[in-house]
mmCIF file of C-alpha atoms in Angstrom:
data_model
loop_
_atom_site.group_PDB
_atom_site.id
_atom_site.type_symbol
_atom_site.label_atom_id
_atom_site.label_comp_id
_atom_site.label_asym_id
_atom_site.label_seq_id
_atom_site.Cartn_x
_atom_site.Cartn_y
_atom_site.Cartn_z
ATOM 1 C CA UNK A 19 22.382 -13.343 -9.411
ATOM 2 C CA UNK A 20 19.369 -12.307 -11.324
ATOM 3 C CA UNK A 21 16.005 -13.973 -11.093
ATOM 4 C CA UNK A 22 13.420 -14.257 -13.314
ATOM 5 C CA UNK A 23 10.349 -11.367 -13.326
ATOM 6 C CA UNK A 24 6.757 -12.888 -12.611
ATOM 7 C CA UNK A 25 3.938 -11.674 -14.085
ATOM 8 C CA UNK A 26 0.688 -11.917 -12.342
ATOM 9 C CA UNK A 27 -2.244 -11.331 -14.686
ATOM 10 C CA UNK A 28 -5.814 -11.220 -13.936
ATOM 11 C CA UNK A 29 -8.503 -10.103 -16.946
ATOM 12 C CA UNK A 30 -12.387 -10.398 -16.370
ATOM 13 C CA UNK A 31 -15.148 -9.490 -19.684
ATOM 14 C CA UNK A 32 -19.107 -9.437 -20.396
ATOM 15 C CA UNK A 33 -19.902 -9.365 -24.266
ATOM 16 C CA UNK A 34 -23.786 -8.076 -24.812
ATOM 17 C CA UNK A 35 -25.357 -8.170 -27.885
ATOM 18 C CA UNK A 36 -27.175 -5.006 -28.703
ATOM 19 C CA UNK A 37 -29.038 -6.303 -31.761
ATOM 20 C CA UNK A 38 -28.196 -8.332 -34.879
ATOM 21 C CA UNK A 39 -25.573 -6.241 -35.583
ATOM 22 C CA UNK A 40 -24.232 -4.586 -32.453
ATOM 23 C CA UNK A 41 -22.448 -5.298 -29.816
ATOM 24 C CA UNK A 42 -20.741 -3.924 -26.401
ATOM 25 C CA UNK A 43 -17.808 -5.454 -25.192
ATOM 26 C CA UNK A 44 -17.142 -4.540 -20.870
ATOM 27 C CA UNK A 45 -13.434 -5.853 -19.966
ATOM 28 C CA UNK A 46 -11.534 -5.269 -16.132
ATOM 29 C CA UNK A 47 -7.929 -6.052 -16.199
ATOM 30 C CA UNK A 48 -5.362 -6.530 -12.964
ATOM 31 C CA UNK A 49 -1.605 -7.094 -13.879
ATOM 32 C CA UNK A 50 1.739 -7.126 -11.486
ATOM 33 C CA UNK A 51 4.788 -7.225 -12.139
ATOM 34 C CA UNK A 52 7.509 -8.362 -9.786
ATOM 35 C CA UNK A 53 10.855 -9.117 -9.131
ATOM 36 C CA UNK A 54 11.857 -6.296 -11.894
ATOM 37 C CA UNK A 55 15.551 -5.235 -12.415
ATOM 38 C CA UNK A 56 16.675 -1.939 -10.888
ATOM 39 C CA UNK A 57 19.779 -0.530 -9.575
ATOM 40 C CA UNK A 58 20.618 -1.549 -6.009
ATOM 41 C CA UNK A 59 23.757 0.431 -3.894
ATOM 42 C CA UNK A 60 25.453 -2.116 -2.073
ATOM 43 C CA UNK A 61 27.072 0.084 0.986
ATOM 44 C CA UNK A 62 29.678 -0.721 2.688
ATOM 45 C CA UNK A 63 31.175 -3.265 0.367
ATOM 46 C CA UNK A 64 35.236 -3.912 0.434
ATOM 47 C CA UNK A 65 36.754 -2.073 -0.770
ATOM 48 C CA UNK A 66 34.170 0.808 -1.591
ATOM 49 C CA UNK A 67 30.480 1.221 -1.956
ATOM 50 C CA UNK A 68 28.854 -0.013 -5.483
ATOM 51 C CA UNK A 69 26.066 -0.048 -7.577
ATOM 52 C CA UNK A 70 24.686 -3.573 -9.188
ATOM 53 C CA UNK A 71 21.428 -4.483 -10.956
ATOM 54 C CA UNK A 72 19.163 -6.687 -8.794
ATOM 55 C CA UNK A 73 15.472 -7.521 -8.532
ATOM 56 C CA UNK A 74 13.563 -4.656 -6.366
ATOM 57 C CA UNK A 75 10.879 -3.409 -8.663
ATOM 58 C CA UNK A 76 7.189 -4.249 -9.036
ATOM 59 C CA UNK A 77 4.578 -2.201 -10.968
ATOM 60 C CA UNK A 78 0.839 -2.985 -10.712
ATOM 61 C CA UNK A 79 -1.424 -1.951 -13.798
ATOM 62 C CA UNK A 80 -5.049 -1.949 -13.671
ATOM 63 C CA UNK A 81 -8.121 -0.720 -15.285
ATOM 64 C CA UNK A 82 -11.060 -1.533 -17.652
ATOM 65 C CA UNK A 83 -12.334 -0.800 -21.425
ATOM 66 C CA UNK A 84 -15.740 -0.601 -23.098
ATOM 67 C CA UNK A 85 -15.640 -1.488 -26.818
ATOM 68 C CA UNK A 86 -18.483 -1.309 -29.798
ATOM 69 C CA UNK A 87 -18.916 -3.360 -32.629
ATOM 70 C CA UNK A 88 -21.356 -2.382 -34.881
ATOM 71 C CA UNK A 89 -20.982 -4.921 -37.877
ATOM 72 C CA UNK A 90 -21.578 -3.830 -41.652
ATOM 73 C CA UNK A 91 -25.096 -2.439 -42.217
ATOM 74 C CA UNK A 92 -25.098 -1.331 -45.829
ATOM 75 C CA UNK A 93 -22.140 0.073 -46.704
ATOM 76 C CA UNK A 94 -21.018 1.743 -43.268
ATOM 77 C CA UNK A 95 -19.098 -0.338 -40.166
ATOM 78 C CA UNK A 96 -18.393 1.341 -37.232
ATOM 79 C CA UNK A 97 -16.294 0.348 -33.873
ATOM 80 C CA UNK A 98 -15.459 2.553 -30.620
ATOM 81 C CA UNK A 99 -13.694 1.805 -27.704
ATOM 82 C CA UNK A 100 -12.663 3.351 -24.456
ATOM 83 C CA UNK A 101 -10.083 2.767 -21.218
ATOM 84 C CA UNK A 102 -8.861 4.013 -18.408
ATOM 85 C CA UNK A 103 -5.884 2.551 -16.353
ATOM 86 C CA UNK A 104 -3.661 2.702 -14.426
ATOM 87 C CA UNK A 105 0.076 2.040 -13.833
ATOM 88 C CA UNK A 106 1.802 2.426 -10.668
ATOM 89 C CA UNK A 107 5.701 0.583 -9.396
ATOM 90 C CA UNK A 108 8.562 1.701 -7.748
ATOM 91 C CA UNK A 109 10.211 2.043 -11.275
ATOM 92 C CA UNK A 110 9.817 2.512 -15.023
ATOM 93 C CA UNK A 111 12.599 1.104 -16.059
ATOM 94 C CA UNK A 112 16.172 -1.041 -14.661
ATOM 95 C CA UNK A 113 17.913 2.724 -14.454
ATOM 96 C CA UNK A 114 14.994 5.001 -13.263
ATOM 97 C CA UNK A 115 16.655 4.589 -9.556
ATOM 98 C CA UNK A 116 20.442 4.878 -10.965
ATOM 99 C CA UNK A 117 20.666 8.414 -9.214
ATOM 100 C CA UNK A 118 19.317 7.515 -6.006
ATOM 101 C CA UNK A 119 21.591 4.884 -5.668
ATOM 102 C CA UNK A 120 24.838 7.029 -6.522
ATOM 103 C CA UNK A 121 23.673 9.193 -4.190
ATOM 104 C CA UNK A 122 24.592 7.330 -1.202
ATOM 105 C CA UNK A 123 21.197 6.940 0.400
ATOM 106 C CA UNK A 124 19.468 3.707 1.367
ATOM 107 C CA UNK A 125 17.543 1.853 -1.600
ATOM 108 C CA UNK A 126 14.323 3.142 -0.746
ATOM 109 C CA UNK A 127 11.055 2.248 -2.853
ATOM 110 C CA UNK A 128 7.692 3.883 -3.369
ATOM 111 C CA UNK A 129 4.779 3.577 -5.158
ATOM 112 C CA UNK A 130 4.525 6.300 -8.049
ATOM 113 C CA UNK A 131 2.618 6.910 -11.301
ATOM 114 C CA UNK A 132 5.215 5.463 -13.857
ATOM 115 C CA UNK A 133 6.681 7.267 -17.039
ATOM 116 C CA UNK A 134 4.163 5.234 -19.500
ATOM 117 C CA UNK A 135 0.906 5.552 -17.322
ATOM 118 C CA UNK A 136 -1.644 7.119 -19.566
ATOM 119 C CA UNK A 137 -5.119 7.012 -18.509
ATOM 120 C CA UNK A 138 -7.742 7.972 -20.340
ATOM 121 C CA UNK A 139 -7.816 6.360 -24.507
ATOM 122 C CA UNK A 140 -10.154 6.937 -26.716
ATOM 123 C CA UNK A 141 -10.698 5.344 -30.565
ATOM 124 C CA UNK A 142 -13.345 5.670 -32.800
ATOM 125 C CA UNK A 143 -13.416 3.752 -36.383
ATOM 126 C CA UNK A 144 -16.145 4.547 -38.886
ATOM 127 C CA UNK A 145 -15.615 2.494 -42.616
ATOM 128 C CA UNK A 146 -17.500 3.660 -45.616
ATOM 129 C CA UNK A 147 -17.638 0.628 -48.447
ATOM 130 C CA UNK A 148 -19.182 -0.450 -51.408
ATOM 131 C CA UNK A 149 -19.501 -3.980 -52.244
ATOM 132 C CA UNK A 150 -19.337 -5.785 -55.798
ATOM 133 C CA UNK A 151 -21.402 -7.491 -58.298
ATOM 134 C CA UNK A 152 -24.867 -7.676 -56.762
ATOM 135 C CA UNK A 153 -23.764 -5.889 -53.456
ATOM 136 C CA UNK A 154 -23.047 -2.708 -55.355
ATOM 137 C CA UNK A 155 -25.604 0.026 -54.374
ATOM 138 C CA UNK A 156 -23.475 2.911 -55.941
ATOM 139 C CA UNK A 157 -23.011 5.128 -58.901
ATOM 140 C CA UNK A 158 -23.228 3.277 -62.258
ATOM 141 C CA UNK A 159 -22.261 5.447 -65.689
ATOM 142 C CA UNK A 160 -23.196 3.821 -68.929
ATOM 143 C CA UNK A 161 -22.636 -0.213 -66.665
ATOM 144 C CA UNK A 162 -19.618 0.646 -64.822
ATOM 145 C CA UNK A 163 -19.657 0.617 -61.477
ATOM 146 C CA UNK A 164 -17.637 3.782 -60.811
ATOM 147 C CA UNK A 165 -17.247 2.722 -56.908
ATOM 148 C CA UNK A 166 -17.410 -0.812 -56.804
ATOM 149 C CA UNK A 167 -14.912 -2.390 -53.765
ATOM 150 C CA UNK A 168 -14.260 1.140 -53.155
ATOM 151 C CA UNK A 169 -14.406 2.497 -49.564
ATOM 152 C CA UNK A 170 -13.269 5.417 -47.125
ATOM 153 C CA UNK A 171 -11.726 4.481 -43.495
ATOM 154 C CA UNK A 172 -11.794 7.096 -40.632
ATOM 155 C CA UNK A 173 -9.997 6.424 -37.473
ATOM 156 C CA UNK A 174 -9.857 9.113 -34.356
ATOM 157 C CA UNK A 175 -7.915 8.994 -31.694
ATOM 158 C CA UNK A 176 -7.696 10.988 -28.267
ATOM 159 C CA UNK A 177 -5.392 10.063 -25.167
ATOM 160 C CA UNK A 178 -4.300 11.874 -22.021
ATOM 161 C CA UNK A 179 -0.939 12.839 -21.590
ATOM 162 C CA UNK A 180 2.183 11.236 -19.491
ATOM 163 C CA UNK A 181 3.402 12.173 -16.079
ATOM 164 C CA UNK A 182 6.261 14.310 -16.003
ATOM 165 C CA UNK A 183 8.528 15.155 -13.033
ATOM 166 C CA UNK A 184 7.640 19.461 -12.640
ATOM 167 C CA UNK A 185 10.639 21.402 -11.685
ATOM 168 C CA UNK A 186 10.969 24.057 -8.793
ATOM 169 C CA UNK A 187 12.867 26.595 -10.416
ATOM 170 C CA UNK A 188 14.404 26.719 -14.184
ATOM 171 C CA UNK A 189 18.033 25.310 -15.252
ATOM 172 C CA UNK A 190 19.714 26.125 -18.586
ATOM 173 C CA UNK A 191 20.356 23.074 -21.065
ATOM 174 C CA UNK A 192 23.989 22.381 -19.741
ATOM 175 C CA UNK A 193 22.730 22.336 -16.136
ATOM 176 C CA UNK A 194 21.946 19.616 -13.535
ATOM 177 C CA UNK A 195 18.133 19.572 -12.910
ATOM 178 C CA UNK A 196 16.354 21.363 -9.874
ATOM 179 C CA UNK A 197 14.551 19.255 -7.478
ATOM 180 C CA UNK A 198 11.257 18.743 -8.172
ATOM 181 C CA UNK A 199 7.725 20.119 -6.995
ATOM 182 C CA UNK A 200 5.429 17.581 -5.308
ATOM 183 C CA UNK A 201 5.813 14.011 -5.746
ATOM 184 C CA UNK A 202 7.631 12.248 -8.997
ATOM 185 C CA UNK A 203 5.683 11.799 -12.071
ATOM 186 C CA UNK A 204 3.202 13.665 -10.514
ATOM 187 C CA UNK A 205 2.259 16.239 -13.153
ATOM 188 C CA UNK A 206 1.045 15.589 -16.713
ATOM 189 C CA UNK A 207 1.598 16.567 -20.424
ATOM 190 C CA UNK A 208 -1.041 17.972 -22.945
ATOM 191 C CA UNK A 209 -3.894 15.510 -24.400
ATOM 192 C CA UNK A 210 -3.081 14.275 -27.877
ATOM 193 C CA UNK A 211 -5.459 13.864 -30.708
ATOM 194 C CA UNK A 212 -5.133 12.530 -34.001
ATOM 195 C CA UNK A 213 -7.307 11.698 -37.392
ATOM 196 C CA UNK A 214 -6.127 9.726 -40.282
ATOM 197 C CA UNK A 215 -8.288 8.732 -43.237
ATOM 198 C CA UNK A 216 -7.798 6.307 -45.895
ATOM 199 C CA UNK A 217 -9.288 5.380 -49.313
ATOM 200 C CA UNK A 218 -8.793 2.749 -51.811
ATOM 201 C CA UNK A 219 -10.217 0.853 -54.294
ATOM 202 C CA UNK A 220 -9.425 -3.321 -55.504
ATOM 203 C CA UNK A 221 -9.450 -4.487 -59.127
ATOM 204 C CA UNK A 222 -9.592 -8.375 -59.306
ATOM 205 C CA UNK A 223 -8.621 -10.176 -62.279
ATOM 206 C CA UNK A 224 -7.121 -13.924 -63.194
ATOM 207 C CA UNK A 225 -10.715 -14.954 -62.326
ATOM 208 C CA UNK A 226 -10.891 -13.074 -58.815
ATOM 209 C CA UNK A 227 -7.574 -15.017 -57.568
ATOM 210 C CA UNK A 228 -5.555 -11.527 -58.199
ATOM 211 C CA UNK A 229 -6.006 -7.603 -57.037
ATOM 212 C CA UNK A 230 -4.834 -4.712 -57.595
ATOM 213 C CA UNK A 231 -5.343 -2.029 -55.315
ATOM 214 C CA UNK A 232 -4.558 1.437 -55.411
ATOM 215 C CA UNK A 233 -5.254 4.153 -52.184
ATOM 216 C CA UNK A 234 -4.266 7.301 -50.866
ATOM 217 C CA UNK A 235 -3.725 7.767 -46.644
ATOM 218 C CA UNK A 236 -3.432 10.981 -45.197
ATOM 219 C CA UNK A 237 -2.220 10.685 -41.735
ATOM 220 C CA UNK A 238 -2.638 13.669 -38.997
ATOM 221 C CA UNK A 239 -5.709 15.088 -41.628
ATOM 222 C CA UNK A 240 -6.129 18.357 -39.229
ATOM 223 C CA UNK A 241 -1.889 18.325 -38.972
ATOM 224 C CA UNK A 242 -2.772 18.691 -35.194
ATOM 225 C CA UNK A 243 0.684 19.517 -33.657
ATOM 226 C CA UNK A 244 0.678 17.255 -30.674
ATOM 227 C CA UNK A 245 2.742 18.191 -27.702
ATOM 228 C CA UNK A 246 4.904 14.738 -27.022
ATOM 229 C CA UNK A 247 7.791 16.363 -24.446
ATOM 230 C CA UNK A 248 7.738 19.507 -22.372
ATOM 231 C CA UNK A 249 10.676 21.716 -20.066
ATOM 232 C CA UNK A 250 9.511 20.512 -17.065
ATOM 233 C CA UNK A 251 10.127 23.848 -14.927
ATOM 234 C CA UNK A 252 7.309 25.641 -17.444
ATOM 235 C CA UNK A 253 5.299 22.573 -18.827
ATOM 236 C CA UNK A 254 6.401 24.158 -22.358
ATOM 237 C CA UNK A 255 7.643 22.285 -25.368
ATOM 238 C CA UNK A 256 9.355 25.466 -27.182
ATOM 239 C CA UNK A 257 10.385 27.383 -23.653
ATOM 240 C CA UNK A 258 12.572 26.485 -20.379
ATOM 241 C CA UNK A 259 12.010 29.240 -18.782
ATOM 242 C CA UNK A 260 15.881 29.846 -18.201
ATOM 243 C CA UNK A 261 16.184 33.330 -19.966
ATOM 244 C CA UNK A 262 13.274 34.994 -17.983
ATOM 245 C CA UNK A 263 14.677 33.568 -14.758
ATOM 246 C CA UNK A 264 17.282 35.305 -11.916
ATOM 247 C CA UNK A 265 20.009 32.793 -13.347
ATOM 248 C CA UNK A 266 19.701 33.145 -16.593
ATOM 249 C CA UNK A 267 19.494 36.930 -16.663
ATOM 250 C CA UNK A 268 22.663 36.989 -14.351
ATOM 251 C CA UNK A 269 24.057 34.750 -16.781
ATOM 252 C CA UNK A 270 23.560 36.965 -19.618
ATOM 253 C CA UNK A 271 25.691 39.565 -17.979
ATOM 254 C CA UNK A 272 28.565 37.835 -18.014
ATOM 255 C CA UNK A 273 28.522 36.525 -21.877
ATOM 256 C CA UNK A 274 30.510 39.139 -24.707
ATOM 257 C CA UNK A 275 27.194 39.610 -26.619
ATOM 258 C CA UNK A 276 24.142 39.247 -24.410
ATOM 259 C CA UNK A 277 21.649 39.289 -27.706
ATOM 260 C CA UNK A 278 23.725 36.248 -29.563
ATOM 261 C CA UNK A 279 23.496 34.652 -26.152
ATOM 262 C CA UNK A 280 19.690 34.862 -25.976
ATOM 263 C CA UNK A 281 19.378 33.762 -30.109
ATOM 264 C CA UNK A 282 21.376 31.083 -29.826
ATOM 265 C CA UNK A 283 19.690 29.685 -26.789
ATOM 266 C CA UNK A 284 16.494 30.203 -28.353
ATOM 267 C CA UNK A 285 17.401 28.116 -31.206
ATOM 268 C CA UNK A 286 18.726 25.194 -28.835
ATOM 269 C CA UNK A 287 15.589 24.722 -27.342
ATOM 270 C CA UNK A 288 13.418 24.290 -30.734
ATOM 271 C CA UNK A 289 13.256 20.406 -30.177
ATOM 272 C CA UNK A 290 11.326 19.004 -33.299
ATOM 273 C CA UNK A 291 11.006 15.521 -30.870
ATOM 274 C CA UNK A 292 8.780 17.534 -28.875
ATOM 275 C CA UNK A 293 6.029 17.453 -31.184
ATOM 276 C CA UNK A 294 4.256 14.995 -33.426
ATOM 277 C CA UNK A 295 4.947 14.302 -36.814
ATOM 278 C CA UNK A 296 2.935 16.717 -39.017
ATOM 279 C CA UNK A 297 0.496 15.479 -41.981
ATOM 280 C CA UNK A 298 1.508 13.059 -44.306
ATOM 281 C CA UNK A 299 -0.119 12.055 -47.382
ATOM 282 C CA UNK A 300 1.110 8.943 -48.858
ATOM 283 C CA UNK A 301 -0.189 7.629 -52.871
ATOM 284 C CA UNK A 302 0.599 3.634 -53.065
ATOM 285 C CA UNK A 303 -0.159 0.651 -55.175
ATOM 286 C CA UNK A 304 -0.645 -2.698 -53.842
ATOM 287 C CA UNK A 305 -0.502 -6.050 -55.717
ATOM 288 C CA UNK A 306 -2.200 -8.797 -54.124
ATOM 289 C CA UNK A 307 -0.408 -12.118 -56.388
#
């Protein structure tokens, strides 16, 4: 019988204002997780050993952010905000301990970096805006006000990358995984950083009740190709490793046409899920009724 999970959750913050417009936000979190589902062997049941889900797991995260708020001063609003954490359990999910337990040994549990623990985030949010009717400070040709409820949005982002599992040796794509060097989870993938950028511009009309807006977004404006997965013998997203190894060149010598071989296999390991998606640039209308 399954319990429920309990969630433990702890959060302490300090808001400071930095002037009449600014502000910096300091917040410490604590949160646990337990009695989370996981695989369990049950040995020497009648009439043979099984496996069953039952409540083992517990994960722990913890950490703290700083955030600024600088509210609208002229036509520019800005906000930042940084964290670090970090998440730690016996499992990232209710089948992360599946192949221990078919293994045969006893369920063991220790405390590792999970799959999702990312550490370091960082987000920055600039907003360039003009204002209507006698908040307009823009360009005005013969009394239009070319810009008016007009604007440009910014946001950056830059994170740290996910644990991985590094591998001892390389394995082709139909193999079973090598054991692994150090401790689980205990290398990590490539930083990721992204900018999008968004601009627009609102019509009212039916005596301000109605809008029509029109904007373009470009999203991933430097088309930064972000690393998302890796081959976790070489820490590569396009390479295993498996060609260049003993095993794969003495398994080259036993195909009928050793350059096919190596093609093909080439070609299996371009993954396009282990990237990011490249820039987009999307044109929209919006009708606000």
């Amino acid at each position: 019988e399954l319990l429920p999970q309990k969630l433990t959750e702890y959060e302490i913050g300090f808001r400071q204002m930095l002037g009449e417009r600014s502000a910096l936000k300091v917040n410490a979190f604590y949160r646990e997780y337990r009695d989370l589902i996981q695989t369990v062997s049950v040995t020497e049941a009648y009439p043979a050993t099984y496996v069953m889900y039952g409540n083992r797991d517990f994960t722990t995260a913890k950490g703290f952010s700083f955030q600024y708020d600088m509210r609208r001063t002229g036509n520019v609003m800005v906000n930042a905000q940084y964290s670090l954490s970090f998440a730690d359990g016996t499992g990232s999910g209710a089948n992360s301990g599946l192949a221990l337990a078919r293994s045969g040994q006893p369920n063991l549990r220790y405390i590792q970096p999970l799959d999702f623990d990312q550490r370091h985030t960082f987000s920055g949010n600039l907003d360039f805006r003009y204002g209507k009717g006698t908040d307009y400070n823009g360009l005005v040709i013969k009394n239009v006000r070319v810009f008016e409820n007009a604007g440009v949005n910014i946001l950056g982002t830059a994170s740290s990358g996910f644990p991985y599992s590094r591998r001892v040796r390389a394995y082709g794509l139909t193999e079973t995984a090598s054991p692994i060097v150090g401790v689980l989870n205990g290398s990590r993938k490539p930083w990721q950083y992204k900018i999008d950028l968004t601009a627009n511009k609102v019509w009212y009309y039916a005596k301000g009740k109605k809008t029509v807006e029109i904007y373009a977004q470009v999203l991933n404006v430097l088309n930064t190709q972000n690393v998302l997965n890796i081959y976790p013998f070489t820490g590569s997203p396009t390479d295993d490793g498996y060609l260049s190894s003993s095993r794969g060149q003495q398994a080259i010598l036993f195909t009928t046409n050793a350059q096919s071989f190596a093609d093909l296999y080439n070609v299996s390991m371009v993954n396009p899920f282990n990237f990011s998606i490249p820039r987009q640039i999307r044109l929209g209308v919006r009708l606000g009724l």
